[in-house]
């Protein structure tokens, strides 16, 4: 049981950087959308989402193989 908990804790530590990257990416996207609403700043939401998804997949790919 303790071994399982330890393994899970290690797994969470591995995932944490990926989660932080996802959170930062989402924040950038949200800020960008807010900026787009506030003023007509050239902001490419589709590009941002694509890059965000790509970085999420990349992070997860590194962690789960």
CSV table of N, CA and C in Angstrom, one decimal:
chain,number,residue,atom,x,y,z
A,1,UNK,N,0.8,-1.2,0.0
A,1,UNK,CA,0.0,0.0,0.0
A,1,UNK,C,0.9,1.2,0.0
A,2,UNK,N,1.9,1.2,0.9
A,2,UNK,CA,2.8,2.4,1.0
A,2,UNK,C,3.6,2.6,-0.4
A,3,UNK,N,3.9,1.4,-1.0
A,3,UNK,CA,4.6,1.5,-2.2
A,3,UNK,C,3.8,2.1,-3.3
A,4,UNK,N,2.5,1.8,-3.3
A,4,UNK,CA,1.6,2.4,-4.3
A,4,UNK,C,1.5,3.9,-4.1
A,5,UNK,N,1.4,4.3,-2.8
A,5,UNK,CA,1.3,5.8,-2.6
A,5,UNK,C,2.6,6.5,-3.0
A,6,UNK,N,3.7,5.9,-2.7
A,6,UNK,CA,5.0,6.4,-3.1
A,6,UNK,C,5.1,6.6,-4.7
A,7,UNK,N,4.6,5.5,-5.3
A,7,UNK,CA,4.6,5.5,-6.8
A,7,UNK,C,3.7,6.6,-7.3
A,8,UNK,N,2.6,6.8,-6.7
A,8,UNK,CA,1.6,7.8,-7.1
A,8,UNK,C,2.2,9.2,-6.9
A,9,UNK,N,2.9,9.4,-5.8
A,9,UNK,CA,3.5,10.7,-5.4
A,9,UNK,C,4.6,11.0,-6.4
A,10,UNK,N,5.4,10.1,-6.8
A,10,UNK,CA,6.4,10.3,-7.8
A,10,UNK,C,5.8,10.6,-9.2
A,11,UNK,N,4.7,10.0,-9.5
A,11,UNK,CA,4.0,10.2,-10.7
A,11,UNK,C,3.5,11.7,-10.8
A,12,UNK,N,2.9,12.1,-9.6
A,12,UNK,CA,2.4,13.5,-9.6
A,12,UNK,C,3.5,14.5,-9.7
A,13,UNK,N,4.7,14.2,-9.1
A,13,UNK,CA,5.8,15.1,-9.3
A,13,UNK,C,6.3,15.2,-10.7
A,14,UNK,N,6.2,14.1,-11.5
A,14,UNK,CA,6.5,14.1,-12.9
A,14,UNK,C,5.5,14.9,-13.7
A,15,UNK,N,4.3,14.9,-13.3
A,15,UNK,CA,3.2,15.5,-14.1
A,15,UNK,C,3.2,17.0,-13.8
A,16,UNK,N,3.6,17.4,-12.6
A,16,UNK,CA,3.5,18.8,-12.2
A,16,UNK,C,4.0,19.8,-13.2
A,17,UNK,N,5.2,19.6,-13.7
A,17,UNK,CA,5.7,20.6,-14.7
A,17,UNK,C,4.8,20.7,-15.9
A,18,UNK,N,4.3,19.6,-16.4
A,18,UNK,CA,3.3,19.6,-17.5
A,18,UNK,C,2.1,20.4,-17.1
A,19,UNK,N,1.6,20.2,-15.9
A,19,UNK,CA,0.4,20.9,-15.5
A,19,UNK,C,0.7,22.4,-15.4
A,20,UNK,N,1.9,22.8,-14.9
A,20,UNK,CA,2.2,24.2,-14.9
A,20,UNK,C,2.3,24.8,-16.3
A,21,UNK,N,2.9,24.1,-17.2
A,21,UNK,CA,2.9,24.5,-18.6
A,21,UNK,C,1.6,24.7,-19.2
A,22,UNK,N,0.7,23.8,-18.9
A,22,UNK,CA,-0.7,23.9,-19.4
A,22,UNK,C,-1.4,25.1,-18.8
A,23,UNK,N,-1.2,25.3,-17.5
A,23,UNK,CA,-1.8,26.5,-16.8
A,23,UNK,C,-1.3,27.8,-17.4
A,24,UNK,N,0.0,27.9,-17.6
A,24,UNK,CA,0.6,29.1,-18.2
A,24,UNK,C,0.1,29.3,-19.6
A,25,UNK,N,0.0,28.2,-20.4
A,25,UNK,CA,-0.5,28.4,-21.7
A,25,UNK,C,-1.9,28.9,-21.8
A,26,UNK,N,-2.7,28.3,-20.9
A,26,UNK,CA,-4.1,28.8,-20.8
A,26,UNK,C,-4.2,30.2,-20.3
A,27,UNK,N,-3.3,30.6,-19.4
A,27,UNK,CA,-3.3,32.0,-18.9
A,27,UNK,C,-3.0,33.0,-20.1
A,28,UNK,N,-2.0,32.6,-20.9
A,28,UNK,CA,-1.6,33.4,-22.0
A,28,UNK,C,-2.7,33.5,-23.0
A,29,UNK,N,-3.4,32.4,-23.2
A,29,UNK,CA,-4.6,32.4,-24.1
A,29,UNK,C,-5.7,33.3,-23.6
A,30,UNK,N,-6.0,33.2,-22.3
A,30,UNK,CA,-7.1,34.0,-21.7
A,30,UNK,C,-6.7,35.5,-21.7
A,31,UNK,N,-5.4,35.8,-21.4
A,31,UNK,CA,-5.0,37.2,-21.5
A,31,UNK,C,-5.1,37.7,-22.9
A,32,UNK,N,-4.7,36.9,-23.8
A,32,UNK,CA,-4.8,37.3,-25.3
A,32,UNK,C,-6.3,37.5,-25.7
A,33,UNK,N,-7.2,36.7,-25.2
A,33,UNK,CA,-8.6,36.9,-25.5
A,33,UNK,C,-9.1,38.2,-24.9
A,34,UNK,N,-8.7,38.4,-23.6
A,34,UNK,CA,-9.1,39.6,-22.9
A,34,UNK,C,-8.6,40.8,-23.7
A,35,UNK,N,-7.3,40.8,-24.1
A,35,UNK,CA,-6.7,41.9,-24.9
A,35,UNK,C,-7.5,42.1,-26.2
A,36,UNK,N,-7.9,41.0,-26.8
A,36,UNK,CA,-8.6,41.1,-28.1
A,36,UNK,C,-10.0,41.8,-27.8
A,37,UNK,N,-10.6,41.5,-26.7
A,37,UNK,CA,-11.9,42.1,-26.4
A,37,UNK,C,-11.7,43.6,-26.1
A,38,UNK,N,-10.7,43.9,-25.3
A,38,UNK,CA,-10.4,45.3,-24.8
A,38,UNK,C,-10.1,46.2,-26.0
A,39,UNK,N,-9.2,45.7,-26.9
A,39,UNK,CA,-8.8,46.5,-28.1
A,39,UNK,C,-8.6,45.6,-29.2
A,40,UNK,N,-8.6,46.1,-30.4
A,40,UNK,CA,-8.5,45.2,-31.6
A,40,UNK,C,-7.0,44.9,-31.8
A,41,UNK,N,-6.4,44.1,-30.9
A,41,UNK,CA,-5.1,43.6,-31.1
A,41,UNK,C,-5.0,42.4,-32.0
A,42,UNK,N,-4.1,42.4,-33.0
A,42,UNK,CA,-4.0,41.2,-33.8
A,42,UNK,C,-3.6,40.0,-33.0
A,43,UNK,N,-4.6,39.2,-32.7
A,43,UNK,CA,-4.3,38.0,-31.9
A,43,UNK,C,-5.0,36.8,-32.6
A,44,UNK,N,-4.2,35.8,-32.7
A,44,UNK,CA,-4.7,34.6,-33.4
A,44,UNK,C,-5.1,33.5,-32.5
A,45,UNK,N,-6.4,33.5,-32.1
A,45,UNK,CA,-6.8,32.5,-31.1
A,45,UNK,C,-6.6,31.0,-31.6
A,46,UNK,N,-6.8,30.8,-32.9
A,46,UNK,CA,-6.7,29.5,-33.4
A,46,UNK,C,-5.2,29.0,-33.3
A,47,UNK,N,-4.3,29.9,-33.7
A,47,UNK,CA,-2.9,29.6,-33.5
A,47,UNK,C,-2.6,29.3,-32.1
A,48,UNK,N,-3.1,30.1,-31.2
A,48,UNK,CA,-2.8,29.9,-29.7
A,48,UNK,C,-3.3,28.6,-29.2
A,49,UNK,N,-4.5,28.3,-29.6
A,49,UNK,CA,-5.1,27.0,-29.2
A,49,UNK,C,-4.3,25.8,-29.8
A,50,UNK,N,-3.9,25.9,-31.0
A,50,UNK,CA,-3.1,24.9,-31.7
A,50,UNK,C,-1.8,24.7,-30.9
A,51,UNK,N,-1.1,25.8,-30.6
A,51,UNK,CA,0.2,25.8,-29.9
A,51,UNK,C,0.0,25.2,-28.5
A,52,UNK,N,-1.1,25.6,-27.9
A,52,UNK,CA,-1.4,25.1,-26.5
A,52,UNK,C,-1.6,23.6,-26.5
A,53,UNK,N,-2.4,23.2,-27.4
A,53,UNK,CA,-2.7,21.7,-27.5
A,53,UNK,C,-1.4,21.0,-27.8
A,54,UNK,N,-0.6,21.5,-28.7
A,54,UNK,CA,0.6,20.9,-29.1
A,54,UNK,C,1.6,20.8,-27.9
A,55,UNK,N,1.7,21.9,-27.1
A,55,UNK,CA,2.6,21.9,-26.0
A,55,UNK,C,2.1,20.9,-24.9
A,56,UNK,N,0.7,20.8,-24.8
A,56,UNK,CA,0.2,19.9,-23.8
A,56,UNK,C,0.5,18.5,-24.2
A,57,UNK,N,0.3,18.1,-25.5
A,57,UNK,CA,0.5,16.8,-26.0
A,57,UNK,C,2.0,16.5,-25.9
A,58,UNK,N,2.9,17.5,-26.2
A,58,UNK,CA,4.3,17.3,-26.1
A,58,UNK,C,4.7,17.0,-24.6
A,59,UNK,N,4.2,17.8,-23.7
A,59,UNK,CA,4.5,17.6,-22.3
A,59,UNK,C,4.1,16.2,-21.8
A,60,UNK,N,2.9,15.8,-22.2
A,60,UNK,CA,2.3,14.5,-21.8
A,60,UNK,C,3.1,13.4,-22.4
A,61,UNK,N,3.5,13.6,-23.7
A,61,UNK,CA,4.3,12.6,-24.4
A,61,UNK,C,5.6,12.3,-23.7
A,62,UNK,N,6.2,13.4,-23.2
A,62,UNK,CA,7.5,13.3,-22.5
A,62,UNK,C,7.3,12.5,-21.2
A,63,UNK,N,6.2,12.7,-20.5
A,63,UNK,CA,6.0,12.2,-19.2
A,63,UNK,C,5.5,10.7,-19.2
A,64,UNK,N,4.7,10.3,-20.2
A,64,UNK,CA,4.1,9.0,-20.2
A,64,UNK,C,4.7,8.0,-21.1
A,65,UNK,N,5.9,8.2,-21.5
A,65,UNK,CA,6.5,7.1,-22.3
A,65,UNK,C,7.8,6.6,-21.7
